[in-house]
Every structure is written in structure tokens, then in C-alpha cells.
Amino acid sequence: MDRMVDADTGYQAVRYKGAVVAIHWISAALLLTQIWVGLQFADMAKGPARDGLFTWHKTLGVTILLLAVVRLTVRLRNPPPPFPADFPKWERFVAVWTHRIFYFMLFAVPLTGLAAVSSKAPGATTSLIGGIPLPLIPGLRGVDGLGDVHEVLVFTTIALLVVHVGAALKQQFFDRTAVADRMPPFRSTGR
């Protein structure tokens, strides 16, 4: 039995708390920015412009990782509200496991990115925006394939984002169940 799948709040939705909502939308903005930056520098020729974007990419990755720690801490103290009763169980299951995989990715993607940088960068640190030194993971210098793992996780995360946004839009504009009420600024349009 999975409480998140089986529990419900009746036919009224319980909204997420304000801190959770803020973290959600900040994470979304950072993640979309990170994807854009990553896709931009990936195909650029080596040089100062690419190096600058790569520094931004590393900095955003660290920011996302730190926010993921805050997000998980807040989530453990504030479990998400159960779904409303009119939200089908199979969709609850997909939603719950999509969110769980997202949490995993919020840690795994930045850490595999750091591992990939650690495998190629000389020295014990890499620079972030403002020259802030980020310690590298020791013992990974020369390990091949870490960038490939990072890339697979990035594209998996993009696929999860598409599923998540698609499901949110489906609930908001087509199904019109009370589940749309859980995450501001959305509101159920069918009630």
C-alpha cells in the first residue's frame, strides 16, 4: 500500500503549502534555464563563449543541487497533500512515481555532471561564477563515460518534464478534476 496513491481528500483538493509552491516554481525556472544553457554550449566550438556558458552550467547545477537538498528537507517535513477522490488511481500512481524519479534526478543529474567534470578537469577544483572554487570528486580523473551517463540522465529528465507538464495541462484543461487545485496558480476549471 502506497499512502500517496491510496489516500484521498474527498472531492476537494488540498493545496500545497506556500514554501513548497515557491520551491517548485524556482526549481522549474532553474531547470528550464539549465536545460537551455546546456543545450547551447554543447554544440559550440571551444573558446571563451563556450567556457562562459559552461561556467554558468556548472553554477546552475550546483544551485539546483543545493535547492534539491532544501526541497527534500521541506518535503520530508511537509508531505504532499493526498490527491482528491476524483483523480484516478492509475494517474495517482504515475504522478507519485514521476515525482519520486524527479527527486532522484534533481540529485543524480548535478552529481553526474560534477563527476564528468571531475574526470576531465585538472586540479582539485573547478570554477563557478564569480571564481568560486567547487571541489571536484577525487579519484575520477581519466574515467571515461561519465559525461555520457550525465547526458542520458539529462534527456530522461527532459522526458519527465514533458510528461509532468503534459499531465498538468491535461488535468487543468481537459479532465478538469480537482487535482488541478493542488499547485498554485492553477485552479480546477470544472468545479
PDB file of C-alpha atoms in Angstrom:
ATOM      1  CA  MET A   1       0.000   0.000   0.000  1.00  0.00           C
ATOM      2  CA  ASP A   2       1.327   3.402  -1.008  1.00  0.00           C
ATOM      3  CA  ARG A   3      -0.248   6.187   1.055  1.00  0.00           C
ATOM      4  CA  MET A   4       0.312   8.723  -1.708  1.00  0.00           C
ATOM      5  CA  VAL A   5      -1.606   6.598  -4.209  1.00  0.00           C
ATOM      6  CA  ASP A   6      -4.352   5.307  -1.915  1.00  0.00           C
ATOM      7  CA  ALA A   7      -5.215   8.276   0.312  1.00  0.00           C
ATOM      8  CA  ASP A   8      -7.580  10.997  -0.874  1.00  0.00           C
ATOM      9  CA  THR A   9      -9.053  14.247   0.382  1.00  0.00           C
ATOM     10  CA  GLY A  10     -12.592  13.714  -0.845  1.00  0.00           C
ATOM     11  CA  TYR A  11     -13.670  15.795  -3.814  1.00  0.00           C
ATOM     12  CA  GLN A  12     -11.876  18.937  -2.679  1.00  0.00           C
ATOM     13  CA  ALA A  13      -8.196  19.441  -3.314  1.00  0.00           C
ATOM     14  CA  VAL A  14      -5.795  20.445  -0.565  1.00  0.00           C
ATOM     15  CA  ARG A  15      -3.242  22.943  -1.870  1.00  0.00           C
ATOM     16  CA  TYR A  16       0.497  22.655  -1.349  1.00  0.00           C
ATOM     17  CA  LYS A  17       1.977  24.958   1.296  1.00  0.00           C
ATOM     18  CA  GLY A  18       3.475  28.272   0.177  1.00  0.00           C
ATOM     19  CA  ALA A  19       7.115  27.261   0.747  1.00  0.00           C
ATOM     20  CA  VAL A  20       6.619  24.103  -1.304  1.00  0.00           C
ATOM     21  CA  VAL A  21       4.996  26.090  -4.115  1.00  0.00           C
ATOM     22  CA  ALA A  22       7.860  28.599  -4.153  1.00  0.00           C
ATOM     23  CA  ILE A  23      10.485  25.840  -4.253  1.00  0.00           C
ATOM     24  CA  HIS A  24       8.566  24.075  -7.041  1.00  0.00           C
ATOM     25  CA  TRP A  25       8.464  27.128  -9.318  1.00  0.00           C
ATOM     26  CA  ILE A  26      12.032  28.209  -8.541  1.00  0.00           C
ATOM     27  CA  SER A  27      13.190  24.657  -9.329  1.00  0.00           C
ATOM     28  CA  ALA A  28      11.203  24.691 -12.574  1.00  0.00           C
ATOM     29  CA  ALA A  29      12.727  28.005 -13.664  1.00  0.00           C
ATOM     30  CA  LEU A  30      16.263  26.873 -12.792  1.00  0.00           C
ATOM     31  CA  LEU A  31      15.788  23.519 -14.508  1.00  0.00           C
ATOM     32  CA  LEU A  32      14.470  25.058 -17.726  1.00  0.00           C
ATOM     33  CA  THR A  33      17.288  27.609 -17.719  1.00  0.00           C
ATOM     34  CA  GLN A  34      19.823  24.850 -17.087  1.00  0.00           C
ATOM     35  CA  ILE A  35      18.498  22.767 -19.972  1.00  0.00           C
ATOM     36  CA  TRP A  36      18.677  25.771 -22.309  1.00  0.00           C
ATOM     37  CA  VAL A  37      22.241  26.639 -21.222  1.00  0.00           C
ATOM     38  CA  GLY A  38      23.356  23.013 -21.513  1.00  0.00           C
ATOM     39  CA  LEU A  39      21.945  22.635 -24.991  1.00  0.00           C
ATOM     40  CA  GLN A  40      23.534  25.928 -26.073  1.00  0.00           C
ATOM     41  CA  PHE A  41      27.109  25.202 -25.045  1.00  0.00           C
ATOM     42  CA  ALA A  42      27.013  21.536 -26.057  1.00  0.00           C
ATOM     43  CA  ASP A  43      27.304  22.343 -29.760  1.00  0.00           C
ATOM     44  CA  MET A  44      29.556  25.397 -29.503  1.00  0.00           C
ATOM     45  CA  ALA A  45      33.140  25.414 -30.670  1.00  0.00           C
ATOM     46  CA  LYS A  46      35.721  25.561 -27.892  1.00  0.00           C
ATOM     47  CA  GLY A  47      36.551  29.090 -26.839  1.00  0.00           C
ATOM     48  CA  PRO A  48      35.724  31.839 -24.347  1.00  0.00           C
ATOM     49  CA  ALA A  49      31.980  31.967 -25.147  1.00  0.00           C
ATOM     50  CA  ARG A  50      31.596  28.222 -24.607  1.00  0.00           C
ATOM     51  CA  ASP A  51      33.725  28.357 -21.441  1.00  0.00           C
ATOM     52  CA  GLY A  52      31.498  31.133 -20.085  1.00  0.00           C
ATOM     53  CA  LEU A  53      28.308  29.178 -20.717  1.00  0.00           C
ATOM     54  CA  PHE A  54      29.891  26.067 -19.230  1.00  0.00           C
ATOM     55  CA  THR A  55      30.716  28.032 -16.069  1.00  0.00           C
ATOM     56  CA  TRP A  56      27.077  29.117 -15.895  1.00  0.00           C
ATOM     57  CA  HIS A  57      26.021  25.483 -16.448  1.00  0.00           C
ATOM     58  CA  LYS A  58      28.162  24.292 -13.529  1.00  0.00           C
ATOM     59  CA  THR A  59      26.898  27.117 -11.315  1.00  0.00           C
ATOM     60  CA  LEU A  60      23.272  26.391 -12.131  1.00  0.00           C
ATOM     61  CA  GLY A  61      23.906  22.688 -11.482  1.00  0.00           C
ATOM     62  CA  VAL A  62      25.275  23.413  -8.009  1.00  0.00           C
ATOM     63  CA  THR A  63      22.352  25.756  -7.326  1.00  0.00           C
ATOM     64  CA  ILE A  64      19.861  23.069  -8.391  1.00  0.00           C
ATOM     65  CA  LEU A  65      21.627  20.504  -6.189  1.00  0.00           C
ATOM     66  CA  LEU A  66      21.554  22.815  -3.155  1.00  0.00           C
ATOM     67  CA  LEU A  67      17.902  23.636  -3.800  1.00  0.00           C
ATOM     68  CA  ALA A  68      17.180  19.892  -4.087  1.00  0.00           C
ATOM     69  CA  VAL A  69      18.581  19.423  -0.571  1.00  0.00           C
ATOM     70  CA  VAL A  70      16.303  22.220   0.690  1.00  0.00           C
ATOM     71  CA  ARG A  71      13.408  20.803  -1.323  1.00  0.00           C
ATOM     72  CA  LEU A  72      13.816  17.298   0.073  1.00  0.00           C
ATOM     73  CA  THR A  73      14.123  18.643   3.632  1.00  0.00           C
ATOM     74  CA  VAL A  74      10.929  20.687   3.207  1.00  0.00           C
ATOM     75  CA  ARG A  75       9.175  17.724   1.583  1.00  0.00           C
ATOM     76  CA  LEU A  76      10.059  15.380   4.443  1.00  0.00           C
ATOM     77  CA  ARG A  77       8.647  17.910   6.917  1.00  0.00           C
ATOM     78  CA  ASN A  78       5.614  18.726   4.734  1.00  0.00           C
ATOM     79  CA  PRO A  79       4.372  15.620   2.934  1.00  0.00           C
ATOM     80  CA  PRO A  80       2.364  16.421  -0.177  1.00  0.00           C
ATOM     81  CA  PRO A  81      -1.391  16.515   0.274  1.00  0.00           C
ATOM     82  CA  PRO A  82      -3.266  13.425  -0.874  1.00  0.00           C
ATOM     83  CA  PHE A  83      -4.993  13.574  -4.221  1.00  0.00           C
ATOM     84  CA  PRO A  84      -8.696  14.350  -4.499  1.00  0.00           C
ATOM     85  CA  ALA A  85     -11.004  11.334  -4.836  1.00  0.00           C
ATOM     86  CA  ASP A  86     -11.894  12.093  -8.468  1.00  0.00           C
ATOM     87  CA  PHE A  87      -8.275  11.607  -9.582  1.00  0.00           C
ATOM     88  CA  PRO A  88      -7.977   8.028 -10.941  1.00  0.00           C
ATOM     89  CA  LYS A  89      -5.632   5.661  -9.084  1.00  0.00           C
ATOM     90  CA  TRP A  90      -3.566   4.808 -12.160  1.00  0.00           C
ATOM     91  CA  GLU A  91      -2.892   8.523 -12.688  1.00  0.00           C
ATOM     92  CA  ARG A  92      -2.041   8.918  -8.999  1.00  0.00           C
ATOM     93  CA  PHE A  93       0.467   6.088  -9.352  1.00  0.00           C
ATOM     94  CA  VAL A  94       2.078   7.716 -12.407  1.00  0.00           C
ATOM     95  CA  ALA A  95       2.127  11.135 -10.720  1.00  0.00           C
ATOM     96  CA  VAL A  96       3.655   9.821  -7.490  1.00  0.00           C
ATOM     97  CA  TRP A  97       6.373   7.854  -9.249  1.00  0.00           C
ATOM     98  CA  THR A  98       7.118  10.679 -11.682  1.00  0.00           C
ATOM     99  CA  HIS A  99       7.705  12.963  -8.692  1.00  0.00           C
ATOM    100  CA  ARG A 100       9.872  10.378  -6.943  1.00  0.00           C
ATOM    101  CA  ILE A 101      12.006   9.946 -10.054  1.00  0.00           C
ATOM    102  CA  PHE A 102      12.230  13.749 -10.338  1.00  0.00           C
ATOM    103  CA  TYR A 103      13.633  13.925  -6.826  1.00  0.00           C
ATOM    104  CA  PHE A 104      16.219  11.304  -7.729  1.00  0.00           C
ATOM    105  CA  MET A 105      17.123  13.245 -10.887  1.00  0.00           C
ATOM    106  CA  LEU A 106      17.490  16.536  -9.004  1.00  0.00           C
ATOM    107  CA  PHE A 107      20.394  14.882  -7.183  1.00  0.00           C
ATOM    108  CA  ALA A 108      21.690  12.475  -9.832  1.00  0.00           C
ATOM    109  CA  VAL A 109      21.979  14.914 -12.738  1.00  0.00           C
ATOM    110  CA  PRO A 110      24.103  17.540 -10.937  1.00  0.00           C
ATOM    111  CA  LEU A 111      26.227  14.861  -9.251  1.00  0.00           C
ATOM    112  CA  THR A 112      26.914  13.047 -12.534  1.00  0.00           C
ATOM    113  CA  GLY A 113      27.726  16.426 -14.065  1.00  0.00           C
ATOM    114  CA  LEU A 114      30.231  17.040 -11.283  1.00  0.00           C
ATOM    115  CA  ALA A 115      31.608  13.535 -11.807  1.00  0.00           C
ATOM    116  CA  ALA A 116      32.011  14.226 -15.543  1.00  0.00           C
ATOM    117  CA  VAL A 117      33.841  17.497 -14.819  1.00  0.00           C
ATOM    118  CA  SER A 118      35.965  15.710 -12.209  1.00  0.00           C
ATOM    119  CA  SER A 119      37.028  13.139 -14.797  1.00  0.00           C
ATOM    120  CA  LYS A 120      38.433  15.794 -17.142  1.00  0.00           C
ATOM    121  CA  ALA A 121      39.390  18.885 -15.131  1.00  0.00           C
ATOM    122  CA  PRO A 122      42.947  19.385 -13.985  1.00  0.00           C
ATOM    123  CA  GLY A 123      43.445  20.215 -10.327  1.00  0.00           C
ATOM    124  CA  ALA A 124      41.211  19.722  -7.313  1.00  0.00           C
ATOM    125  CA  THR A 125      38.552  22.362  -8.075  1.00  0.00           C
ATOM    126  CA  THR A 126      36.559  23.853 -10.912  1.00  0.00           C
ATOM    127  CA  SER A 127      35.427  27.461 -11.058  1.00  0.00           C
ATOM    128  CA  LEU A 128      31.858  28.645 -10.755  1.00  0.00           C
ATOM    129  CA  ILE A 129      30.529  32.135 -11.493  1.00  0.00           C
ATOM    130  CA  GLY A 130      32.498  34.710  -9.515  1.00  0.00           C
ATOM    131  CA  GLY A 131      35.530  32.434  -9.383  1.00  0.00           C
ATOM    132  CA  ILE A 132      34.020  30.355  -6.573  1.00  0.00           C
ATOM    133  CA  PRO A 133      36.008  27.106  -6.422  1.00  0.00           C
ATOM    134  CA  LEU A 134      33.958  23.921  -6.415  1.00  0.00           C
ATOM    135  CA  PRO A 135      35.814  20.851  -5.125  1.00  0.00           C
ATOM    136  CA  LEU A 136      35.973  18.005  -7.623  1.00  0.00           C
ATOM    137  CA  ILE A 137      35.286  14.382  -6.770  1.00  0.00           C
ATOM    138  CA  PRO A 138      38.681  12.790  -6.113  1.00  0.00           C
ATOM    139  CA  GLY A 139      39.761   9.649  -7.957  1.00  0.00           C
ATOM    140  CA  LEU A 140      37.717  10.198 -11.115  1.00  0.00           C
ATOM    141  CA  ARG A 141      40.411  11.828 -13.270  1.00  0.00           C
ATOM    142  CA  GLY A 142      40.571   9.949 -16.580  1.00  0.00           C
ATOM    143  CA  VAL A 143      37.392   7.869 -16.029  1.00  0.00           C
ATOM    144  CA  ASP A 144      35.545   7.638 -19.338  1.00  0.00           C
ATOM    145  CA  GLY A 145      31.798   7.667 -19.944  1.00  0.00           C
ATOM    146  CA  LEU A 146      30.690   9.896 -17.078  1.00  0.00           C
ATOM    147  CA  GLY A 147      29.595  12.634 -19.474  1.00  0.00           C
ATOM    148  CA  ASP A 148      27.501  10.059 -21.345  1.00  0.00           C
ATOM    149  CA  VAL A 149      25.764   8.999 -18.125  1.00  0.00           C
ATOM    150  CA  HIS A 150      25.074  12.660 -17.342  1.00  0.00           C
ATOM    151  CA  GLU A 151      23.633  13.195 -20.815  1.00  0.00           C
ATOM    152  CA  VAL A 152      21.322  10.169 -20.574  1.00  0.00           C
ATOM    153  CA  LEU A 153      20.022  11.437 -17.216  1.00  0.00           C
ATOM    154  CA  VAL A 154      19.504  14.926 -18.685  1.00  0.00           C
ATOM    155  CA  PHE A 155      17.393  13.594 -21.547  1.00  0.00           C
ATOM    156  CA  THR A 156      15.492  11.348 -19.129  1.00  0.00           C
ATOM    157  CA  THR A 157      14.755  14.441 -17.033  1.00  0.00           C
ATOM    158  CA  ILE A 158      13.564  16.319 -20.115  1.00  0.00           C
ATOM    159  CA  ALA A 159      11.217  13.409 -20.899  1.00  0.00           C
ATOM    160  CA  LEU A 160       9.906  13.511 -17.318  1.00  0.00           C
ATOM    161  CA  LEU A 161       9.336  17.261 -17.654  1.00  0.00           C
ATOM    162  CA  VAL A 162       7.317  16.713 -20.811  1.00  0.00           C
ATOM    163  CA  VAL A 163       5.208  14.045 -19.053  1.00  0.00           C
ATOM    164  CA  HIS A 164       4.751  16.246 -15.966  1.00  0.00           C
ATOM    165  CA  VAL A 165       3.784  19.403 -17.873  1.00  0.00           C
ATOM    166  CA  GLY A 166       1.568  17.408 -20.221  1.00  0.00           C
ATOM    167  CA  ALA A 167      -0.228  15.784 -17.292  1.00  0.00           C
ATOM    168  CA  ALA A 168      -0.678  19.145 -15.559  1.00  0.00           C
ATOM    169  CA  LEU A 169      -2.138  20.681 -18.718  1.00  0.00           C
ATOM    170  CA  LYS A 170      -4.374  17.628 -19.222  1.00  0.00           C
ATOM    171  CA  GLN A 171      -5.725  17.982 -15.679  1.00  0.00           C
ATOM    172  CA  GLN A 172      -6.174  21.743 -15.993  1.00  0.00           C
ATOM    173  CA  PHE A 173      -7.832  21.945 -19.392  1.00  0.00           C
ATOM    174  CA  PHE A 174      -9.285  18.529 -20.299  1.00  0.00           C
ATOM    175  CA  ASP A 175     -10.093  16.368 -17.257  1.00  0.00           C
ATOM    176  CA  ARG A 176     -10.952  19.321 -15.040  1.00  0.00           C
ATOM    177  CA  THR A 177     -10.696  17.317 -11.834  1.00  0.00           C
ATOM    178  CA  ALA A 178      -9.936  18.964  -8.504  1.00  0.00           C
ATOM    179  CA  VAL A 179      -6.309  17.789  -8.747  1.00  0.00           C
ATOM    180  CA  ALA A 180      -5.512  20.976 -10.685  1.00  0.00           C
ATOM    181  CA  ASP A 181      -6.205  22.924  -7.474  1.00  0.00           C
ATOM    182  CA  ARG A 182      -3.213  21.446  -5.634  1.00  0.00           C
ATOM    183  CA  MET A 183      -0.471  23.592  -7.229  1.00  0.00           C
ATOM    184  CA  PRO A 184      -0.965  27.360  -7.452  1.00  0.00           C
ATOM    185  CA  PRO A 185      -1.555  29.254  -9.627  1.00  0.00           C
ATOM    186  CA  PHE A 186      -3.703  26.533 -11.205  1.00  0.00           C
ATOM    187  CA  ARG A 187      -7.366  26.163 -10.359  1.00  0.00           C
ATOM    188  CA  SER A 188      -9.825  23.497 -11.304  1.00  0.00           C
ATOM    189  CA  THR A 189     -11.912  24.847 -14.161  1.00  0.00           C
ATOM    190  CA  GLY A 190     -14.572  22.135 -13.869  1.00  0.00           C
ATOM    191  CA  ARG A 191     -15.849  23.000 -10.384  1.00  0.00           C
TER     192      ARG A 191
END
